[in-house]
Amino acid sequence: MRWFGVCVLSVLACMLTGCTAIPVDDRGLIFYVAADGNDANPGSRVLPFASLDRARDAIRRVRMAGVMPLGGVTVRVRQGTYRLDHGFALGPEDAGERGKPIVYRPFEGETVRLIGGLSIPSAVFRRPSP
């Protein structure tokens, strides 16, 4: 009976997020983000999202439909540098529930860097003339 519930959850989550295959296991729903991903992807391990914003929005759709899985939702962020052109905002609607947390974490053994602001090449800096 448990597998039936996982299958129903998978179908509902797919309908809500517009994906073709949603990753669900005993730990709940898992979305993936990768620096070389694409926000048009379903957020699976093989076809990850490109941004935290897209993962957050997919979770919001799942929550609004009232289909939060047992075990909650985990966003696994793959190694890389993610340049944020704007802040990454989370509000009350992005909170988990008792026994159904929403967790963002790096993929095991990988380093993730979130960079905000502008990069200025060192070549543009000069010492002032005396």
XYZ file of C-alpha atoms in Angstrom:
130
model
C 0.000 0.000 0.000
C 2.925 2.351 0.701
C 4.162 2.066 -2.900
C 0.700 3.000 -4.111
C 0.917 6.205 -2.068
C 4.375 6.992 -3.484
C 3.071 6.425 -7.026
C 0.058 8.684 -6.471
C 2.328 11.355 -4.985
C 4.700 11.070 -7.943
C 1.894 11.560 -10.451
C 0.459 14.546 -8.566
C 3.872 16.165 -8.166
C 4.576 15.720 -11.880
C 1.296 17.334 -12.816
C 2.040 20.290 -10.541
C 5.653 20.900 -11.471
C 5.375 20.154 -15.196
C 7.990 17.417 -15.070
C 8.161 14.108 -16.839
C 9.700 12.118 -13.976
C 9.858 13.267 -10.370
C 12.434 11.741 -7.994
C 10.632 10.305 -4.946
C 12.085 7.784 -2.522
C 11.760 6.816 1.161
C 13.228 10.180 2.184
C 10.530 12.110 0.320
C 10.668 14.218 -2.794
C 14.143 15.108 -4.095
C 14.936 17.879 -6.566
C 18.411 18.491 -7.990
C 20.078 21.752 -9.018
C 23.306 21.867 -11.050
C 25.403 24.702 -12.463
C 24.992 23.165 -15.932
C 21.275 22.411 -15.417
C 18.298 24.013 -17.117
C 15.241 25.491 -15.418
C 13.081 23.832 -18.101
C 14.269 20.431 -16.789
C 12.192 18.351 -14.344
C 14.724 18.731 -11.512
C 15.757 15.074 -11.519
C 19.293 13.829 -10.892
C 19.825 13.333 -14.642
C 17.991 16.529 -15.705
C 18.526 19.038 -12.866
C 17.252 22.579 -12.534
C 19.742 25.414 -13.040
C 18.647 27.607 -10.147
C 17.542 27.562 -6.551
C 14.635 29.797 -7.574
C 13.274 27.102 -9.891
C 13.569 24.439 -7.177
C 11.828 26.715 -4.655
C 8.997 27.397 -7.123
C 8.540 23.661 -7.806
C 8.267 23.036 -4.053
C 5.735 25.855 -3.729
C 3.551 24.208 -6.380
C 3.690 20.897 -4.522
C 2.790 22.601 -1.222
C -0.086 24.605 -2.729
C -1.623 21.366 -3.983
C -1.407 19.876 -0.494
C 0.688 16.879 -1.571
C 3.733 17.274 0.676
C 5.299 13.811 0.854
C 6.208 12.021 4.048
C 9.851 12.821 4.588
C 9.398 16.282 3.063
C 11.386 17.734 0.190
C 15.149 17.924 -0.249
C 16.945 20.074 -2.813
C 20.380 18.606 -3.577
C 22.691 21.233 -5.058
C 25.526 19.895 -7.207
C 29.066 21.254 -7.076
C 29.706 24.609 -8.660
C 29.514 28.352 -8.347
C 26.045 29.840 -8.584
C 25.957 33.531 -9.424
C 22.882 35.181 -7.937
C 21.742 38.305 -9.779
C 19.188 38.922 -7.033
C 18.568 37.651 -3.532
C 17.237 34.158 -2.939
C 14.138 34.803 -0.872
C 12.346 32.239 1.253
C 9.142 33.131 3.071
C 6.663 31.419 5.384
C 5.209 29.562 2.400
C 8.611 27.874 1.965
C 8.655 26.301 5.418
C 8.183 22.599 5.897
C 5.800 20.886 8.254
C 6.294 18.600 11.227
C 7.862 15.433 9.815
C 7.931 16.997 6.336
C 10.921 19.372 6.263
C 12.138 21.346 3.282
C 15.922 21.143 3.147
C 18.484 22.666 0.757
C 21.890 21.000 0.922
C 24.952 20.333 -1.211
C 25.341 16.949 -2.837
C 27.496 14.607 -0.702
C 31.188 15.509 -0.859
C 30.675 18.493 -3.159
C 31.327 22.196 -2.602
C 28.718 24.785 -3.506
C 29.381 28.515 -3.695
C 26.642 31.134 -3.888
C 28.014 34.423 -5.217
C 26.148 37.730 -5.187
C 27.241 41.069 -6.554
C 29.546 41.879 -9.448
C 32.948 40.423 -10.216
C 35.503 43.111 -10.981
C 38.662 41.937 -12.734
C 41.867 42.949 -10.966
C 43.174 44.505 -14.214
C 40.834 47.496 -13.779
C 42.540 48.518 -10.530
C 45.593 50.803 -10.686
C 47.779 52.397 -8.078
C 47.232 56.107 -7.753
C 49.899 58.340 -9.215
C 52.161 60.023 -6.587
